[in-house]
Amino acid sequence: MTAQNFTPKPYTKSVENGSFTWSSPSNIALVKYWGKKEHQIPENPSISFTLDNCKTTTTLSFVKKKNEDKEYSFDVYLDGEKKDDFKPKIETFFKRIEGYLPFLKEYYFKIETSNTFPHSSGIASSASGMSALALCLLSVESELSSEIDDVFFIQKASFLARLGSGSACRSLVGDLVVWGKHEAIDGSSDLLGVKYPYEVHQNFKNYQDTILLVDKGEKQVSSTIGHNLMNGHPFAQERFKQAHKNLSSLINVFKEGDLDTFIEIVESEALTLHAMMMTSIPYFILMKPNTLEIINKIWSFREKTGSKVCFTLDAGANVHVLYPENESEQVCEFINNELVAYCQNGHYISDRIGFGAKLL
Ligand code: DP6
C-alpha cells in the first residue's frame, strides 16, 4: 500500500450540505512512537490499547460554498465555545490532507467537539480529536464517491488521522492497534494503524487502565518538539531497534498471556521514552516527584502481593496503571488507599480497553 492509494478518482456524486457525528477514543501505547520522519512517518512501529472512556465526540456540519475560493473556511467549537486558537492546527491538518480530500475548499465546515475528559487534565486530546475529525471528513467523502467500502473507509480515515497526529491513527478500531511496519506483523504499515492480527490471550481481554492525574498543566514539551529531539539523538538508532524487538516479543506475550514479560516490556518502554527525553539536547524531565512515588508504590505492591499491576507513561507526568480485569477489586483498593494521595486534587480516570470509534 502506498499513499497513492488514498488519492481519490474524480467524484461522481455531489452534496450541498449535511452533518456527521463521530465519537473516537484515545489510546495508550505499550511500545511507544517517539521519533518521526517527514510526512508523519514513524521511526519505529508502535502498538497501543484503544481506550473506552476517554473520547472525543465531533460533529462536522458542512455547506457547499457559493463561490469556490482559495481558502479553507471553518470554525471550531469546544463545548459550545468558539475556539479560534484551535484553528492553526486544523489548518495545518487540512493542508496535509488536501491532496487526499480535494473537496476541502469547496465547503464551509463547522466543527463542534467535546471531550469526555477535562481539557486541562494533562490527557492529550490529539489522538481522539484528530481521529474523530478524520472520520467525519471521510463520511463526507463517502457522500461524494461510490468507491468507499467499509474496509477502505477505516484505512483511509486512519491514514488521514496520522497526518493530523501520529498516534491518532491508532484510535479508530479496538482493541490492540499496530502502527508502523514490523516484519513479523502482517499488514502493518507506516501509513496507518491496523488491528493487531494475531491471537490475544484471555488475560488481556478487558484490560484495565486507571489514569492517575499527577499534573494537569499544559504539556511542557509539544509532541512535535519531542519527536524532533530524536533527530541526531545519540541513542536513537538503538532505541528504534529496541522498539522492533519489543514488539516481536509481545507477539508471544499476547499469545501465551505472559503477564510478567508484558510488565517488563511495558514498563521498560515507558522509562525508555522518558530516558530519551532526559538524554536529548535540549533535555527534559517530564516526570514529577509524585510520578516516581507512584512507580515505587506499584513496585512494592507487586513485590508484596504478586499482583500483575504495572504502569506506563505518556510524554508527561500522569501515570497509566494497567492491570488485568480479574485484579480489578484488589488494584482499585490499592489505588484508593495508596496512590490517590499523589494525584492532583485526588483526580483519576478509570478506563479500560475499548472497541474503537463509533458513528453516532
Ligand atoms: C509519547 O501522536 O502526539 O504518546 O505525531 O507529533 O502528533 P504527533 O505526536 P503524538 O505523539 C505521541 C507520543 C507518545 C507515544 C505514543 O503514543 O506512541
CSV table of C-alpha atoms and ligand atoms in Angstrom, one decimal:
chain,number,residue,atom,x,y,z
A,1,MET,CA,0.0,0.0,0.0
A,2,THR,CA,1.3,3.5,-0.8
A,3,ALA,CA,0.0,7.0,-0.2
A,4,GLN,CA,-1.2,7.0,-3.8
A,5,ASN,CA,-4.0,4.5,-2.9
A,6,PHE,CA,-5.7,7.3,-1.0
A,7,THR,CA,-5.9,9.8,-3.8
A,8,PRO,CA,-9.5,9.6,-4.9
A,9,LYS,CA,-10.7,9.4,-8.5
A,10,PRO,CA,-12.8,12.3,-9.6
A,11,TYR,CA,-16.0,12.3,-7.6
A,12,THR,CA,-19.2,11.1,-9.2
A,13,LYS,CA,-21.8,12.5,-6.8
A,14,SER,CA,-22.5,15.9,-5.3
A,15,VAL,CA,-23.8,17.0,-2.0
A,16,GLU,CA,-24.9,20.5,-0.9
A,17,ASN,CA,-24.8,20.2,2.9
A,18,GLY,CA,-25.1,17.7,5.7
A,19,SER,CA,-23.6,16.7,9.1
A,20,PHE,CA,-21.9,13.7,10.7
A,21,THR,CA,-21.0,12.9,14.3
A,22,TRP,CA,-18.3,10.5,15.3
A,23,SER,CA,-17.0,9.6,18.7
A,24,SER,CA,-13.4,8.4,18.8
A,25,PRO,CA,-11.3,7.2,21.7
A,26,SER,CA,-7.8,8.0,23.0
A,27,ASN,CA,-5.2,5.2,23.1
A,28,ILE,CA,-2.3,4.3,25.3
A,29,ALA,CA,0.9,3.0,23.7
A,30,LEU,CA,2.6,-0.1,25.0
A,31,VAL,CA,5.5,0.2,22.6
A,32,LYS,CA,6.0,3.9,22.1
A,33,TYR,CA,6.1,6.0,19.0
A,34,TRP,CA,8.9,8.5,19.6
A,35,GLY,CA,10.6,10.0,16.6
A,36,LYS,CA,9.3,10.6,13.1
A,37,LYS,CA,10.4,11.3,9.6
A,38,GLU,CA,8.8,13.6,7.0
A,39,HIS,CA,5.1,13.2,6.3
A,40,GLN,CA,4.4,11.8,9.8
A,41,ILE,CA,6.2,8.5,9.1
A,42,PRO,CA,7.2,6.9,12.4
A,43,GLU,CA,10.8,5.9,13.0
A,44,ASN,CA,9.6,2.7,14.6
A,45,PRO,CA,6.5,0.6,14.9
A,46,SER,CA,4.3,1.1,18.0
A,47,ILE,CA,1.3,-0.7,19.5
A,48,SER,CA,-1.5,0.5,21.7
A,49,PHE,CA,-4.6,-0.4,23.7
A,50,THR,CA,-7.6,1.5,22.4
A,51,LEU,CA,-9.3,3.1,25.4
A,52,ASP,CA,-13.0,3.2,26.1
A,53,ASN,CA,-13.9,6.2,28.3
A,54,CYS,CA,-11.5,8.9,27.2
A,55,LYS,CA,-13.2,10.0,24.0
A,56,THR,CA,-13.8,13.0,21.7
A,57,THR,CA,-17.1,13.5,20.1
A,58,THR,CA,-17.1,15.7,17.0
A,59,THR,CA,-19.9,16.9,14.8
A,60,LEU,CA,-18.9,18.2,11.4
A,61,SER,CA,-21.5,20.2,9.6
A,62,PHE,CA,-20.8,21.2,6.0
A,63,VAL,CA,-22.4,23.6,3.5
A,64,LYS,CA,-21.2,24.0,-0.1
A,65,LYS,CA,-19.8,27.4,-0.7
A,66,LYS,CA,-21.4,29.6,-3.4
A,67,ASN,CA,-18.1,30.6,-4.9
A,68,GLU,CA,-15.1,28.3,-4.6
A,69,ASP,CA,-12.3,30.4,-3.1
A,70,LYS,CA,-8.7,29.5,-2.4
A,71,GLU,CA,-9.1,29.4,1.4
A,72,TYR,CA,-10.3,26.9,3.8
A,73,SER,CA,-13.4,28.1,5.7
A,74,PHE,CA,-14.2,26.6,9.0
A,75,ASP,CA,-14.9,27.4,12.6
A,76,VAL,CA,-14.2,25.2,15.7
A,77,TYR,CA,-16.1,25.0,18.9
A,78,LEU,CA,-15.1,23.2,22.1
A,79,ASP,CA,-18.1,22.5,24.4
A,80,GLY,CA,-20.1,25.1,22.5
A,81,GLU,CA,-17.4,27.8,22.8
A,82,LYS,CA,-15.7,29.2,19.7
A,83,LYS,CA,-12.0,28.3,19.8
A,84,ASP,CA,-10.0,30.3,17.3
A,85,ASP,CA,-6.8,29.1,18.9
A,86,PHE,CA,-7.5,25.5,17.6
A,87,LYS,CA,-7.7,26.8,14.0
A,88,PRO,CA,-3.9,26.8,13.1
A,89,LYS,CA,-3.6,23.1,14.0
A,90,ILE,CA,-6.6,22.2,11.9
A,91,GLU,CA,-5.4,24.4,9.1
A,92,THR,CA,-2.1,22.5,9.1
A,93,PHE,CA,-4.1,19.3,9.1
A,94,PHE,CA,-6.2,20.4,6.1
A,95,LYS,CA,-3.1,21.4,4.2
A,96,ARG,CA,-1.5,18.0,4.7
A,97,ILE,CA,-4.6,16.1,3.7
A,98,GLU,CA,-5.9,18.2,0.8
A,99,GLY,CA,-4.3,16.1,-1.9
A,100,TYR,CA,-6.4,13.1,-0.5
A,101,LEU,CA,-9.6,15.1,0.1
A,102,PRO,CA,-9.8,17.5,-2.8
A,103,PHE,CA,-13.2,18.8,-1.7
A,104,LEU,CA,-11.9,20.7,1.4
A,105,LYS,CA,-12.0,24.2,-0.1
A,106,GLU,CA,-15.5,23.7,-1.6
A,107,TYR,CA,-17.3,23.7,1.7
A,108,TYR,CA,-17.7,25.7,4.9
A,109,PHE,CA,-17.2,23.4,7.9
A,110,LYS,CA,-18.5,23.8,11.4
A,111,ILE,CA,-16.5,21.6,13.7
A,112,GLU,CA,-18.1,21.1,17.1
A,113,THR,CA,-16.2,19.0,19.5
A,114,SER,CA,-16.2,17.8,23.2
A,115,ASN,CA,-14.1,15.5,25.2
A,116,THR,CA,-15.2,13.1,28.0
A,117,PHE,CA,-12.1,14.1,29.9
A,118,PRO,CA,-11.4,17.6,31.1
A,119,HIS,CA,-9.4,19.8,28.7
A,120,SER,CA,-6.8,20.6,31.4
A,121,SER,CA,-6.3,17.0,32.6
A,122,GLY,CA,-2.9,16.6,31.0
A,123,ILE,CA,-4.6,14.0,28.8
A,124,ALA,CA,-3.7,14.8,25.2
A,125,SER,CA,-6.8,15.1,23.1
A,126,SER,CA,-4.9,15.0,19.8
A,127,ALA,CA,-5.4,11.2,19.2
A,128,SER,CA,-9.1,11.2,19.9
A,129,GLY,CA,-9.7,14.6,18.4
A,130,MET,CA,-7.8,14.1,15.1
A,131,SER,CA,-9.3,10.6,14.6
A,132,ALA,CA,-12.8,11.9,15.2
A,133,LEU,CA,-12.3,14.7,12.7
A,134,ALA,CA,-10.7,12.4,10.1
A,135,LEU,CA,-13.7,10.0,10.4
A,136,CYS,CA,-16.2,12.9,9.9
A,137,LEU,CA,-14.3,14.0,6.8
A,138,LEU,CA,-14.3,10.5,5.4
A,139,SER,CA,-18.0,10.4,5.9
A,140,VAL,CA,-18.3,13.5,3.8
A,141,GLU,CA,-16.1,11.8,1.1
A,142,SER,CA,-18.4,8.8,1.2
A,143,GLU,CA,-21.3,11.0,0.1
A,144,LEU,CA,-19.3,12.1,-2.9
A,145,SER,CA,-17.8,8.8,-4.0
A,146,SER,CA,-19.3,5.4,-4.6
A,147,GLU,CA,-15.9,3.7,-4.2
A,148,ILE,CA,-15.5,3.6,-0.5
A,149,ASP,CA,-16.3,0.3,1.2
A,150,ASP,CA,-16.1,-0.3,5.0
A,151,VAL,CA,-12.6,-1.6,5.0
A,152,PHE,CA,-11.2,1.2,2.9
A,153,PHE,CA,-13.2,3.8,5.0
A,154,ILE,CA,-11.3,2.8,8.2
A,155,GLN,CA,-8.0,2.5,6.3
A,156,LYS,CA,-8.2,6.0,4.8
A,157,ALA,CA,-9.6,7.6,8.0
A,158,SER,CA,-6.6,6.1,9.9
A,159,PHE,CA,-4.2,7.3,7.1
A,160,LEU,CA,-5.7,10.9,7.4
A,161,ALA,CA,-5.7,10.8,11.2
A,162,ARG,CA,-2.0,10.0,11.1
A,163,LEU,CA,-1.4,13.2,9.2
A,164,GLY,CA,-3.2,15.1,12.0
A,165,SER,CA,-1.3,13.4,14.8
A,166,GLY,CA,0.7,10.2,14.5
A,167,SER,CA,-0.8,8.4,17.5
A,168,ALA,CA,-4.4,9.3,16.2
A,169,CYS,CA,-4.1,6.6,13.5
A,170,ARG,CA,-4.2,4.0,16.3
A,171,SER,CA,-7.6,5.2,17.7
A,172,LEU,CA,-10.1,4.0,15.1
A,173,VAL,CA,-10.5,0.4,15.9
A,174,GLY,CA,-10.2,-1.7,19.1
A,175,ASP,CA,-8.6,-3.2,21.0
A,176,LEU,CA,-4.9,-3.5,20.1
A,177,VAL,CA,-3.6,-1.5,17.2
A,178,VAL,CA,-0.2,-1.6,15.5
A,179,TRP,CA,1.2,1.4,13.5
A,180,GLY,CA,4.5,1.2,11.7
A,181,LYS,CA,6.0,-1.5,9.5
A,182,HIS,CA,7.1,-4.6,11.5
A,183,GLU,CA,8.5,-7.6,9.7
A,184,ALA,CA,6.6,-10.1,11.8
A,185,ILE,CA,3.2,-8.4,11.7
A,186,ASP,CA,1.2,-9.0,8.5
A,187,GLY,CA,-0.4,-5.9,7.1
A,188,SER,CA,1.5,-3.5,9.4
A,189,SER,CA,2.2,-0.2,7.7
A,190,ASP,CA,3.9,3.1,8.3
A,191,LEU,CA,0.9,4.8,6.7
A,192,LEU,CA,-1.9,3.7,9.0
A,193,GLY,CA,-2.9,1.8,12.1
A,194,VAL,CA,-4.2,-1.8,11.8
A,195,LYS,CA,-5.9,-4.1,14.2
A,196,TYR,CA,-3.3,-6.5,15.8
A,197,PRO,CA,-3.9,-9.6,13.7
A,198,TYR,CA,-2.8,-12.5,15.9
A,199,GLU,CA,-4.1,-14.4,18.9
A,200,VAL,CA,-4.6,-12.5,22.1
A,201,HIS,CA,-4.9,-14.5,25.3
A,202,GLN,CA,-7.9,-14.1,27.7
A,203,ASN,CA,-5.6,-12.4,30.2
A,204,PHE,CA,-5.6,-9.3,28.0
A,205,LYS,CA,-9.3,-9.1,27.4
A,206,ASN,CA,-10.9,-6.1,29.0
A,207,TYR,CA,-7.6,-4.9,30.4
A,208,GLN,CA,-8.0,-2.0,32.8
A,209,ASP,CA,-6.3,1.4,32.8
A,210,THR,CA,-6.6,3.8,35.6
A,211,ILE,CA,-5.1,7.2,34.7
A,212,LEU,CA,-3.6,9.0,37.7
A,213,LEU,CA,-3.6,12.7,37.0
A,214,VAL,CA,-0.4,13.8,38.7
A,215,ASP,CA,-0.1,17.0,36.8
A,216,LYS,CA,-2.9,18.6,34.9
A,217,GLY,CA,-0.9,21.5,33.5
A,218,GLU,CA,-0.3,22.2,29.8
A,219,LYS,CA,2.3,19.9,28.1
A,220,GLN,CA,5.8,21.1,28.8
A,221,VAL,CA,7.1,19.8,25.5
A,222,SER,CA,4.9,19.7,22.4
A,223,SER,CA,4.9,16.4,20.7
A,224,THR,CA,6.4,17.9,17.5
A,225,ILE,CA,9.4,19.3,19.5
A,226,GLY,CA,9.6,16.0,21.4
A,227,HIS,CA,9.7,13.8,18.3
A,228,ASN,CA,12.3,16.2,16.7
A,229,LEU,CA,14.6,15.6,19.7
A,230,MET,CA,15.2,12.1,18.3
A,231,ASN,CA,16.9,13.6,15.2
A,232,GLY,CA,20.5,13.2,15.8
A,233,HIS,CA,19.9,11.8,19.3
A,234,PRO,CA,23.0,9.7,20.3
A,235,PHE,CA,20.8,6.7,21.3
A,236,ALA,CA,18.2,7.0,18.5
A,237,GLN,CA,19.2,4.0,16.3
A,238,GLU,CA,19.4,1.6,19.3
A,239,ARG,CA,16.1,2.8,20.5
A,240,PHE,CA,14.4,2.2,17.2
A,241,LYS,CA,15.8,-1.3,17.1
A,242,GLN,CA,14.6,-1.9,20.6
A,243,ALA,CA,11.0,-1.0,19.7
A,244,HIS,CA,11.1,-3.6,16.9
A,245,LYS,CA,12.4,-6.2,19.3
A,246,ASN,CA,9.9,-5.4,22.0
A,247,LEU,CA,7.1,-5.6,19.5
A,248,SER,CA,8.4,-9.0,18.4
A,249,SER,CA,8.4,-10.2,22.0
A,250,LEU,CA,4.9,-9.0,22.5
A,251,ILE,CA,3.6,-11.4,19.9
A,252,ASN,CA,4.4,-14.3,22.1
A,253,VAL,CA,3.3,-12.5,25.2
A,254,PHE,CA,-0.1,-11.9,23.8
A,255,LYS,CA,-0.5,-15.4,22.6
A,256,GLU,CA,0.6,-17.1,25.9
A,257,GLY,CA,-0.9,-14.5,28.2
A,258,ASP,CA,2.6,-14.0,29.7
A,259,LEU,CA,1.9,-11.1,32.1
A,260,ASP,CA,5.4,-11.0,33.6
A,261,THR,CA,7.1,-10.3,30.3
A,262,PHE,CA,4.3,-7.9,29.4
A,263,ILE,CA,5.1,-5.9,32.5
A,264,GLU,CA,8.8,-5.9,31.8
A,265,ILE,CA,8.3,-4.7,28.2
A,266,VAL,CA,5.6,-2.1,29.0
A,267,GLU,CA,7.5,-0.5,32.0
A,268,SER,CA,10.8,-0.5,30.1
A,269,GLU,CA,9.1,1.2,27.1
A,270,ALA,CA,7.7,3.9,29.4
A,271,LEU,CA,11.1,4.5,31.1
A,272,THR,CA,12.9,4.4,27.8
A,273,LEU,CA,10.6,7.1,26.4
A,274,HIS,CA,11.5,9.3,29.4
A,275,ALA,CA,15.2,8.4,29.2
A,276,MET,CA,15.2,9.6,25.6
A,277,MET,CA,13.9,12.9,26.7
A,278,MET,CA,16.4,13.2,29.5
A,279,THR,CA,19.3,12.4,27.2
A,280,SER,CA,18.4,14.7,24.3
A,281,ILE,CA,19.6,18.2,23.7
A,282,PRO,CA,17.7,20.2,25.0
A,283,TYR,CA,16.8,17.7,27.8
A,284,PHE,CA,13.6,17.5,29.8
A,285,ILE,CA,12.4,15.7,32.9
A,286,LEU,CA,8.6,15.3,32.4
A,287,MET,CA,8.1,13.1,35.5
A,288,LYS,CA,7.2,14.8,38.7
A,289,PRO,CA,8.2,13.7,42.2
A,290,ASN,CA,4.7,12.1,42.6
A,291,THR,CA,5.2,10.1,39.3
A,292,LEU,CA,8.2,8.4,41.0
A,293,GLU,CA,6.3,7.9,44.2
A,294,ILE,CA,3.6,6.1,42.3
A,295,ILE,CA,6.0,4.0,40.4
A,296,ASN,CA,7.8,2.9,43.6
A,297,LYS,CA,4.5,2.1,45.3
A,298,ILE,CA,3.4,0.0,42.3
A,299,TRP,CA,6.7,-1.9,42.5
A,300,SER,CA,6.4,-2.6,46.3
A,301,PHE,CA,2.7,-3.6,45.9
A,302,ARG,CA,3.7,-6.1,43.2
A,303,GLU,CA,6.5,-7.5,45.3
A,304,LYS,CA,4.3,-7.8,48.4
A,305,THR,CA,1.2,-9.3,46.7
A,306,GLY,CA,2.3,-10.9,43.4
A,307,SER,CA,-0.1,-8.7,41.6
A,308,LYS,CA,0.4,-8.1,37.8
A,309,VAL,CA,-0.3,-4.4,38.0
A,310,CYS,CA,2.1,-2.2,36.1
A,311,PHE,CA,2.5,1.3,34.8
A,312,THR,CA,3.1,3.2,31.6
A,313,LEU,CA,3.6,6.9,30.9
A,314,ASP,CA,3.0,9.3,28.1
A,315,ALA,CA,5.1,12.3,27.4
A,316,GLY,CA,4.1,13.8,30.7
A,317,ALA,CA,3.8,13.2,34.5
A,318,ASN,CA,0.5,11.3,34.6
A,319,VAL,CA,0.7,7.5,35.2
A,320,HIS,CA,-1.4,4.9,33.5
A,321,VAL,CA,-1.9,2.0,35.9
A,322,LEU,CA,-2.6,-1.2,33.8
A,323,TYR,CA,-4.0,-4.4,35.3
A,324,PRO,CA,-5.9,-7.5,34.3
A,325,GLU,CA,-9.7,-7.4,34.8
A,326,ASN,CA,-9.6,-10.2,37.4
A,327,GLU,CA,-7.5,-8.0,39.7
A,328,SER,CA,-9.8,-5.0,39.4
A,329,GLU,CA,-11.1,-5.1,43.0
A,330,GLN,CA,-7.7,-5.6,44.6
A,331,VAL,CA,-5.9,-3.0,42.5
A,332,CYS,CA,-8.7,-0.4,42.8
A,333,GLU,CA,-8.4,-0.7,46.6
A,334,PHE,CA,-4.7,-0.2,46.3
A,335,ILE,CA,-5.1,2.8,44.1
A,336,ASN,CA,-7.6,4.3,46.5
A,337,ASN,CA,-5.6,3.6,49.6
A,338,GLU,CA,-2.1,4.3,48.4
A,339,LEU,CA,-2.0,6.2,45.1
A,340,VAL,CA,-4.8,8.7,45.0
A,341,ALA,CA,-2.9,10.8,47.5
A,342,TYR,CA,-0.3,11.5,44.8
A,343,CYS,CA,-2.9,12.7,42.2
A,344,GLN,CA,-3.6,16.4,41.8
A,345,ASN,CA,-6.8,17.1,43.8
A,346,GLY,CA,-7.1,13.3,44.1
A,347,HIS,CA,-8.2,13.0,40.5
A,348,TYR,CA,-8.0,9.9,38.3
A,349,ILE,CA,-9.9,8.4,35.4
A,350,SER,CA,-11.0,4.8,35.3
A,351,ASP,CA,-10.7,3.3,31.8
A,352,ARG,CA,-10.2,0.0,30.0
A,353,ILE,CA,-9.6,-1.4,26.6
A,354,GLY,CA,-12.3,-0.3,24.2
A,355,PHE,CA,-13.6,-1.2,20.7
A,356,GLY,CA,-12.9,1.9,18.7
A,357,ALA,CA,-14.7,4.8,17.1
A,358,LYS,CA,-18.5,5.0,16.5
A,359,LEU,CA,-20.7,6.9,14.1
A,360,LEU,CA,-23.4,8.5,16.2
B,1,DP6,C1,4.5,9.7,23.8
B,1,DP6,O1,1.0,11.4,18.3
B,1,DP6,O2,1.1,13.2,19.9
B,1,DP6,O3,2.2,9.5,23.3
B,1,DP6,O4,2.5,12.9,15.6
B,1,DP6,O5,3.5,14.9,16.6
B,1,DP6,O6,1.1,14.5,16.8
B,1,DP6,P1,2.5,13.9,16.7
B,1,DP6,O7,2.7,13.1,18.0
B,1,DP6,P2,1.8,12.3,19.0
B,1,DP6,O8,2.9,11.5,19.8
B,1,DP6,C2,2.6,10.7,20.8
B,1,DP6,C3,3.8,10.1,21.5
B,1,DP6,C4,3.5,9.3,22.7
B,1,DP6,C5,3.8,7.8,22.5
B,1,DP6,C6,2.7,7.1,21.7
B,1,DP6,O9,1.5,7.4,21.8
B,1,DP6,O10,3.1,6.1,21.0
